[in-house]
Short mmCIF file of C-alpha atoms in Angstrom, two decimals:
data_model
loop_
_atom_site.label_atom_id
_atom_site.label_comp_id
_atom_site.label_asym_id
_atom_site.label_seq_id
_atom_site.Cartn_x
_atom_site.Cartn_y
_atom_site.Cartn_z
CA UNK G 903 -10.32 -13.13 33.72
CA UNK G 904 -10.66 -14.43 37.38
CA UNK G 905 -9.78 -17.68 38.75
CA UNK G 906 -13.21 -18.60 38.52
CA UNK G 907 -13.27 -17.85 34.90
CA UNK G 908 -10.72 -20.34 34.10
CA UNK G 909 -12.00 -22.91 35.94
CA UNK G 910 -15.04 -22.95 33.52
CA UNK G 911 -15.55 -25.53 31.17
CA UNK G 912 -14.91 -24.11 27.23
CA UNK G 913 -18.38 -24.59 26.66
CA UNK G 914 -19.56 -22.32 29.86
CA UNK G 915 -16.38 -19.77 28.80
CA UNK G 916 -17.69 -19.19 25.54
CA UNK G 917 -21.27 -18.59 26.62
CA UNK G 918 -20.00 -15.96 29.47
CA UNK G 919 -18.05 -14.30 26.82
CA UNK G 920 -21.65 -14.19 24.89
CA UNK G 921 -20.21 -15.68 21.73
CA UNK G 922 -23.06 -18.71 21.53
CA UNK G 923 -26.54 -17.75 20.14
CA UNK G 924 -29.04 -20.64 19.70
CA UNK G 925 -26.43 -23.05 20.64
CA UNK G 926 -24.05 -22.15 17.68
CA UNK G 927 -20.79 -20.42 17.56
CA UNK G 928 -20.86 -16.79 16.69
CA UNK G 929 -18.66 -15.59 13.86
CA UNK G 930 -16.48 -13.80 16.95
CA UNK G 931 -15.82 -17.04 18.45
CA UNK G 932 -14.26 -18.79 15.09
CA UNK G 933 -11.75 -15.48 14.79
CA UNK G 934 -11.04 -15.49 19.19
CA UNK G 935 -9.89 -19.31 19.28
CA UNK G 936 -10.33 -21.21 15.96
CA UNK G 937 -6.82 -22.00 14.58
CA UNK G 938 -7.23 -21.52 11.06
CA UNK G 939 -10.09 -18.54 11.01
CA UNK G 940 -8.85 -17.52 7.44
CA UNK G 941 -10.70 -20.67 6.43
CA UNK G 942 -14.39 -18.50 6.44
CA UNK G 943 -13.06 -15.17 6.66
CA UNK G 944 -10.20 -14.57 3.99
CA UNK G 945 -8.11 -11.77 5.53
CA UNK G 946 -8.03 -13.35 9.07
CA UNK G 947 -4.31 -13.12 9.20
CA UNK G 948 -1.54 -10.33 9.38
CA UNK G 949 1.06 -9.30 6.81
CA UNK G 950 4.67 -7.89 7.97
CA UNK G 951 6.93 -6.61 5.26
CA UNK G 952 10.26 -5.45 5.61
CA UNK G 953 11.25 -2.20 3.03
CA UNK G 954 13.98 -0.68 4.63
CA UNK G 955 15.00 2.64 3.05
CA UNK G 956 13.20 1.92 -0.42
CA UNK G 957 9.77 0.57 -1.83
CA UNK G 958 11.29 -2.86 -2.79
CA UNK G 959 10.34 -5.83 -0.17
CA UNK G 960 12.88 -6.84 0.98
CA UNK G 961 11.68 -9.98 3.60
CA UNK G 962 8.25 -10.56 5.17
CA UNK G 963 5.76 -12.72 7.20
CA UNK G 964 2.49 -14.07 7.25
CA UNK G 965 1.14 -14.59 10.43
CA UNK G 966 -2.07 -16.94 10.99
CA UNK G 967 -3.92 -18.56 13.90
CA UNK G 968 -6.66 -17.40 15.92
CA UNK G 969 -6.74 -13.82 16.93
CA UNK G 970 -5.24 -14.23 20.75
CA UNK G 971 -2.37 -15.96 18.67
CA UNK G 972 -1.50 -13.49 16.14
CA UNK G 973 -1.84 -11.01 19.24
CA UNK G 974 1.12 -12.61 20.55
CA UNK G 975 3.20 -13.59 17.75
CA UNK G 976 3.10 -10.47 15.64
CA UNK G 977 4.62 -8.24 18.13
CA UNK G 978 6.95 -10.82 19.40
CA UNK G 979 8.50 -11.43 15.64
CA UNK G 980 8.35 -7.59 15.13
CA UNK G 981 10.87 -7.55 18.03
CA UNK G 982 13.09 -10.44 17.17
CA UNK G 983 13.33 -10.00 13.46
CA UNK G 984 12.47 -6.44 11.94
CA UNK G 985 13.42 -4.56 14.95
CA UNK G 986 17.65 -3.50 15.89
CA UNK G 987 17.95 -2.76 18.88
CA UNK G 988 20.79 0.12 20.22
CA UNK G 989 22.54 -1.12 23.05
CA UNK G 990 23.65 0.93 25.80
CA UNK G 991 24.97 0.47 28.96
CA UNK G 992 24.15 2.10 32.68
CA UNK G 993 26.85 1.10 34.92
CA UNK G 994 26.82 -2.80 34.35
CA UNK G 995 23.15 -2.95 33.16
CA UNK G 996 22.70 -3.74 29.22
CA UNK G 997 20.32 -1.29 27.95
CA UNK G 998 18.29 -2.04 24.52
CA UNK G 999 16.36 0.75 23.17
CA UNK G 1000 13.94 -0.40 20.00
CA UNK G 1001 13.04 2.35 17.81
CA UNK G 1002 9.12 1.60 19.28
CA UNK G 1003 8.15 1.24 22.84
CA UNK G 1004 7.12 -1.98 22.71
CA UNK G 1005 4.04 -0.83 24.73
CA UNK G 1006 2.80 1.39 22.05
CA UNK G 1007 3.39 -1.48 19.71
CA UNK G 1008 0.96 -3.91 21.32
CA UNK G 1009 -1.35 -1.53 21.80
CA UNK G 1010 -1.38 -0.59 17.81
CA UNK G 1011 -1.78 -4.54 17.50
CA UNK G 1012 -4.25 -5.29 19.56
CA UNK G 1013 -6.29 -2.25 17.98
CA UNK G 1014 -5.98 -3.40 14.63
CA UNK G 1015 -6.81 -6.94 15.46
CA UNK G 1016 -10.06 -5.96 17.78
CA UNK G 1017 -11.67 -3.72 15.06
CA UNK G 1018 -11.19 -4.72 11.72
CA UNK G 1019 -13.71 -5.43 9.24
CA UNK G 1020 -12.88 -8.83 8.24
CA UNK G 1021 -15.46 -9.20 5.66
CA UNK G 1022 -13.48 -7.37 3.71
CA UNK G 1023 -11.27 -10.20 3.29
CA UNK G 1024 -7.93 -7.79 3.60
CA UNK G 1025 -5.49 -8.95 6.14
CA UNK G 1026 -3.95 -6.35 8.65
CA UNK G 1027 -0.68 -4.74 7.08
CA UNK G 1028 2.49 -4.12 9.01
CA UNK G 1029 4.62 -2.23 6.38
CA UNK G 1030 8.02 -1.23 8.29
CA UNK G 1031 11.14 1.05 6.89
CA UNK G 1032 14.28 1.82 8.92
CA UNK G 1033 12.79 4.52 10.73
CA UNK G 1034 9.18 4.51 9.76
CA UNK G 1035 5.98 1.62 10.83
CA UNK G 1036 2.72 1.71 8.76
CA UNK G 1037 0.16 -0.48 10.16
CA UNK G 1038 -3.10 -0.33 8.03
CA UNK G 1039 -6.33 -2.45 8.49
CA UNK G 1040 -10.10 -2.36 6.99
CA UNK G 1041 -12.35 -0.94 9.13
CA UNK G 1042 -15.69 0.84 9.78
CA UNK G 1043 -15.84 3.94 11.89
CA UNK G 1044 -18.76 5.36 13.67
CA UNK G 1045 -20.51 8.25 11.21
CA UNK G 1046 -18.29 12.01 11.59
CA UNK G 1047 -15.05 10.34 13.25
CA UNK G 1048 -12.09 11.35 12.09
CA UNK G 1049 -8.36 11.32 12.55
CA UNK G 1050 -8.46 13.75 15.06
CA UNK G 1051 -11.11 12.41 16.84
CA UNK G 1052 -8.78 9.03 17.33
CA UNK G 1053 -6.49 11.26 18.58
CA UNK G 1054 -8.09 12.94 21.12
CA UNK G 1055 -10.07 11.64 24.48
CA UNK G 1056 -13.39 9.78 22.97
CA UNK G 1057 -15.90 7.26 24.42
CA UNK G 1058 -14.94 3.70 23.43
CA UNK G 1059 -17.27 2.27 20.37
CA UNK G 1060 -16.09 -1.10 19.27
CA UNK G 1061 -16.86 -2.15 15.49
CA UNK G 1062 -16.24 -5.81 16.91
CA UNK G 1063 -17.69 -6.08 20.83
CA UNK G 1064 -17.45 -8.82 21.12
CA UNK G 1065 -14.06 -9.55 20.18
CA UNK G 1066 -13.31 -6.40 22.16
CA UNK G 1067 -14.65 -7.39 25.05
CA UNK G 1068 -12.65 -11.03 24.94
CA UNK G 1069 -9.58 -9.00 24.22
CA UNK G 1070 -10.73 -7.16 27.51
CA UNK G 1071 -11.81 -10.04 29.74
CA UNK G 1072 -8.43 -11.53 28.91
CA UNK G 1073 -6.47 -8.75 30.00
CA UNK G 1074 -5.08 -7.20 26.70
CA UNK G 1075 -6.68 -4.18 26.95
CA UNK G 1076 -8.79 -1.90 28.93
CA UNK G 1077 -12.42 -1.09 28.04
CA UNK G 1078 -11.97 3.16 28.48
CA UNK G 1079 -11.28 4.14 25.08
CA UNK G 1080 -7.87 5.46 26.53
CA UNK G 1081 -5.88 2.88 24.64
CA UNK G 1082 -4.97 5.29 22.20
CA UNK G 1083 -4.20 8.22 24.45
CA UNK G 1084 -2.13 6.02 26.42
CA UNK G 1085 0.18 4.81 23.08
CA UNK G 1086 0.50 8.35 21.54
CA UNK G 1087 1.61 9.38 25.49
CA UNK G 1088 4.46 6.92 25.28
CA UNK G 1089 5.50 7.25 21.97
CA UNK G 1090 5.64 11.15 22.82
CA UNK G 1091 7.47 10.72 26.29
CA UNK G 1092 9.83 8.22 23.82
CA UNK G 1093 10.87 10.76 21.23
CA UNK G 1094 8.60 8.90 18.68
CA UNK G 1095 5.86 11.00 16.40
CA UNK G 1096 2.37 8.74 15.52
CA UNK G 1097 -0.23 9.90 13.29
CA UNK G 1098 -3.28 8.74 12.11
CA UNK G 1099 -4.96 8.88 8.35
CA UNK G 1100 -8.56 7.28 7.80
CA UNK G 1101 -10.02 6.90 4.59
CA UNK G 1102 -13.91 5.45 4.14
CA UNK G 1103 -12.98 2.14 4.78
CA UNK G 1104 -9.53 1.91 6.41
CA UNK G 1105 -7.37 3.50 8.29
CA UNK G 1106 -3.18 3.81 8.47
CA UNK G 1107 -1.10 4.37 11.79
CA UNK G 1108 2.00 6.09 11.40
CA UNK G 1109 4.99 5.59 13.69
CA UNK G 1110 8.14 7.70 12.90
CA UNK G 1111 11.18 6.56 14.89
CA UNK G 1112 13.36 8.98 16.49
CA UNK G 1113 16.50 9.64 14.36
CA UNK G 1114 19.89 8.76 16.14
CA UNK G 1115 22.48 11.53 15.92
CA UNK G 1116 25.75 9.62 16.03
CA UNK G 1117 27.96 10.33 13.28
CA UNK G 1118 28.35 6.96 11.89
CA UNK G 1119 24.38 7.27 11.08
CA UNK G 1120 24.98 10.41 10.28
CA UNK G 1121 27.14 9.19 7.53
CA UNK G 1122 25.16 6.48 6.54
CA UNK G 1123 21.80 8.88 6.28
CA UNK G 1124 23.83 11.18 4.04
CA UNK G 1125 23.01 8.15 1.24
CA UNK G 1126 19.40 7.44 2.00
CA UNK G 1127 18.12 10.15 3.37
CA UNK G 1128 18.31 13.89 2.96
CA UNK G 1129 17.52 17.31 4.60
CA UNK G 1130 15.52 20.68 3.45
CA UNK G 1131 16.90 23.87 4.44
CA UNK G 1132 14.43 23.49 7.48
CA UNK G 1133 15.72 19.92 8.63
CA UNK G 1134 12.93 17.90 7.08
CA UNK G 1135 14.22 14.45 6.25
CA UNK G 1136 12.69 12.19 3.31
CA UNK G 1137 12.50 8.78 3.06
CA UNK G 1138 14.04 7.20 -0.41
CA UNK G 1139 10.78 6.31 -1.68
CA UNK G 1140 9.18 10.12 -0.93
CA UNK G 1141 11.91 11.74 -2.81
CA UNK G 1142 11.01 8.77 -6.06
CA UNK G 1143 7.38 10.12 -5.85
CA UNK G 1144 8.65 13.72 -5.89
CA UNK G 1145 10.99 13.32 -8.38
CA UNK G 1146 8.34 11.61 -10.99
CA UNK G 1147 5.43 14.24 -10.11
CA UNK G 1148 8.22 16.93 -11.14
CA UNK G 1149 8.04 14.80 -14.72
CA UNK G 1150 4.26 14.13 -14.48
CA UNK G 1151 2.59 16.59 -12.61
CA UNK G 1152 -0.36 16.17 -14.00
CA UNK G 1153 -0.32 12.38 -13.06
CA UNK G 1154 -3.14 11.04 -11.01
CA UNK G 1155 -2.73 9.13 -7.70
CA UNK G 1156 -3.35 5.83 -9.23
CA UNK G 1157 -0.76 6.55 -12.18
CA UNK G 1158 1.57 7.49 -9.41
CA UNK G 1159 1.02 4.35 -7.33
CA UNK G 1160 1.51 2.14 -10.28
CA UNK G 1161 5.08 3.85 -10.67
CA UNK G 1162 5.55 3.45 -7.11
CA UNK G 1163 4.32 0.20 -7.19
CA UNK G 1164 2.02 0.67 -4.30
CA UNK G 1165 -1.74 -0.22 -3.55
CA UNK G 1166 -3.67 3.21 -3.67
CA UNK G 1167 -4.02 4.26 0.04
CA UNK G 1168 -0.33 3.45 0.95
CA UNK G 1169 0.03 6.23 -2.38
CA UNK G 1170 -2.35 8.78 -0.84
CA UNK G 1171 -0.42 8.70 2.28
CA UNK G 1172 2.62 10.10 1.35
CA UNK G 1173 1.03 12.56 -0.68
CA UNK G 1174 -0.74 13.33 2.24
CA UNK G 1175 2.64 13.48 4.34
CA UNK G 1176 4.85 15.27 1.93
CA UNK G 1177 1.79 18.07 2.01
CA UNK G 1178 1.19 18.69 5.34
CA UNK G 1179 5.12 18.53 6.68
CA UNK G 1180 6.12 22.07 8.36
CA UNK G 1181 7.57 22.91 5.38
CA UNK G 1182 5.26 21.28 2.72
CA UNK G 1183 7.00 19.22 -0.39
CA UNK G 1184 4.93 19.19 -2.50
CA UNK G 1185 1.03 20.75 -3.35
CA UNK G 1186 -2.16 20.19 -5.50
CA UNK G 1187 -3.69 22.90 -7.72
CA UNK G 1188 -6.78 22.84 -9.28
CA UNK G 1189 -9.89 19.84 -9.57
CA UNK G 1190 -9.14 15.71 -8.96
CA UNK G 1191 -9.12 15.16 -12.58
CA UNK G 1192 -7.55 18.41 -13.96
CA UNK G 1193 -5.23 19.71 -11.33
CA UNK G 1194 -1.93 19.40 -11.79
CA UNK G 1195 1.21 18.91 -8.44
CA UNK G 1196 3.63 20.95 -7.80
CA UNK G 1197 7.08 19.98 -6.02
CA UNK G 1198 7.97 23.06 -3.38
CA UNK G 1199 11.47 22.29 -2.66
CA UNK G 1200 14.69 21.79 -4.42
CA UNK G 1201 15.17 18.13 -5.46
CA UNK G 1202 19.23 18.77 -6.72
CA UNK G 1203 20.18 19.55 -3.17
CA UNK G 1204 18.47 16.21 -2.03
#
């Protein structure tokens, strides 16, 4: 925003930002800068659990206020209370490196705050392991996009404009469509993977942190986490699922994320991840209803 801009009265701001019609408040304006927006739209806040190696919560958060609020406080707390930081130094200079540029974080934030569906009356989901960040929100994409198409160059098409554009006008992001280019670019240049899964009506970003090689983690890895032949490494709560689809592989995906104690799309995730690793876990044979899974690698050397 210019100078000008903030000289406005809030009346005159609000109508620049085109979120009065008829004299009255658009629904926009109440998420932008009402405190307490979950008061008419239910899910109008953010969720931030802390799972470490396992699928047991082990801490969280609740963040609320309006949506230039939580864009602010979510990544700040991410930083200050789920994150460690490993110090280094160069010369005299204290270096911290977070397992997330903190870039790429805001930029996952502010995307999940400018374009979910908040009728839907689901809050924005942070779920965050020791080396892994799910961040899943409702949402409606334009007809025959797809994961890949997120992930590649594409014209910018806002599900919320107008809360896009405030987001813009106030200098959180950029109006391109590159936002997303730009986060997956650091994350890459940062040793970091990302990928994307959308179902009908949401969609999960992945962040896998780069695993430190010292031995002490080593050591400490050796208990909660374990390697394939080919160097694939599985979280705790992968190796759980594979371990009970070796018992029940004929379960279905809402049997297994009632074991797992997980909502449904956090389920088809990892199913989704332990199938399409380099070396793939585990597989699917036959219909939805009849197939049965198979388990591809050697759970006793785990």
């Amino acid at each position: 925003m210019t100078a000008q801009d903030l000289s406005m009265t809030d009346e005159e701001l609000l109508d620049s930002l085109n979120l009065v019609v008829d004299g009255k408040l658009t629904r926009a304006a109440v998420l932008l800068f009402h405190r307490k927006p979950e008061k008419w739209f239910g899910g109008a806040y953010v969720k931030i659990g802390f799972f470490g190696d396992g699928p047991d919560l082990q801490y969280q958060d609740e963040i609320y206020g309006s949506l230039f609020i939580q864009a602010d406080r979510v990544v700040e707390l991410i930083y200050l209370k789920y994150f460690k930081a490993r110090i280094s130094y160069d010369g005299l200079i204290r270096v911290e490196r977070y397992p997330i540029p903190k870039d790429a974080m805001r930029e996952a934030v502010y995307n999940a705050l400018m374009h979910s569906n908040y009728s839907s009356g689901v809050p924005i989901q942070i779920r965050i392991h020791e080396n892994e960040v799910l961040i899943s929100n409702d949402c409606i994409f334009p007809a025959n996009w797809t994961a890949e198409t997120l992930m590649q160059r594409h014209r910018s098409e806002q599900y919320n404009p107008k809360i896009a554009n405030a987001f813009f006008r106030a200098g959180y992001v950029e109006a391109w469509g590159r936002g997303i280019e730009n986060m997956c670019k650091l994350c890459k240049d940062y040793g970091v993977k990302t990928e994307y899964t959308v179902h009908p009506g949401d969609v999960m970003l992945a962040f896998f942190a780069k695993q430190e090689t010292t031995a002490t983690q080593s050591a400490t890895q050796s208990t909660t986490q374990s390697t394939t032949q080919s160097t694939q490494k599985y979280l705790p709560i992968e190796i759980k699922l594979m371990h009970y689809l070796v018992a029940n592989p004929r379960a279905t995906q809402g049997q297994i994320a009632k074991y797992l104690g997980m909502n449904l799309n956090t389920t088809k995730y990892y199913l989704n991840k332990l199938g399409k690793l380099e070396v793939p876990a585990i597989k699917h044979e036959g219909t939805t209803r009849k197939g049965s899974w198979m388990v591809l690698i050697d759970l006793e050397n785990l």
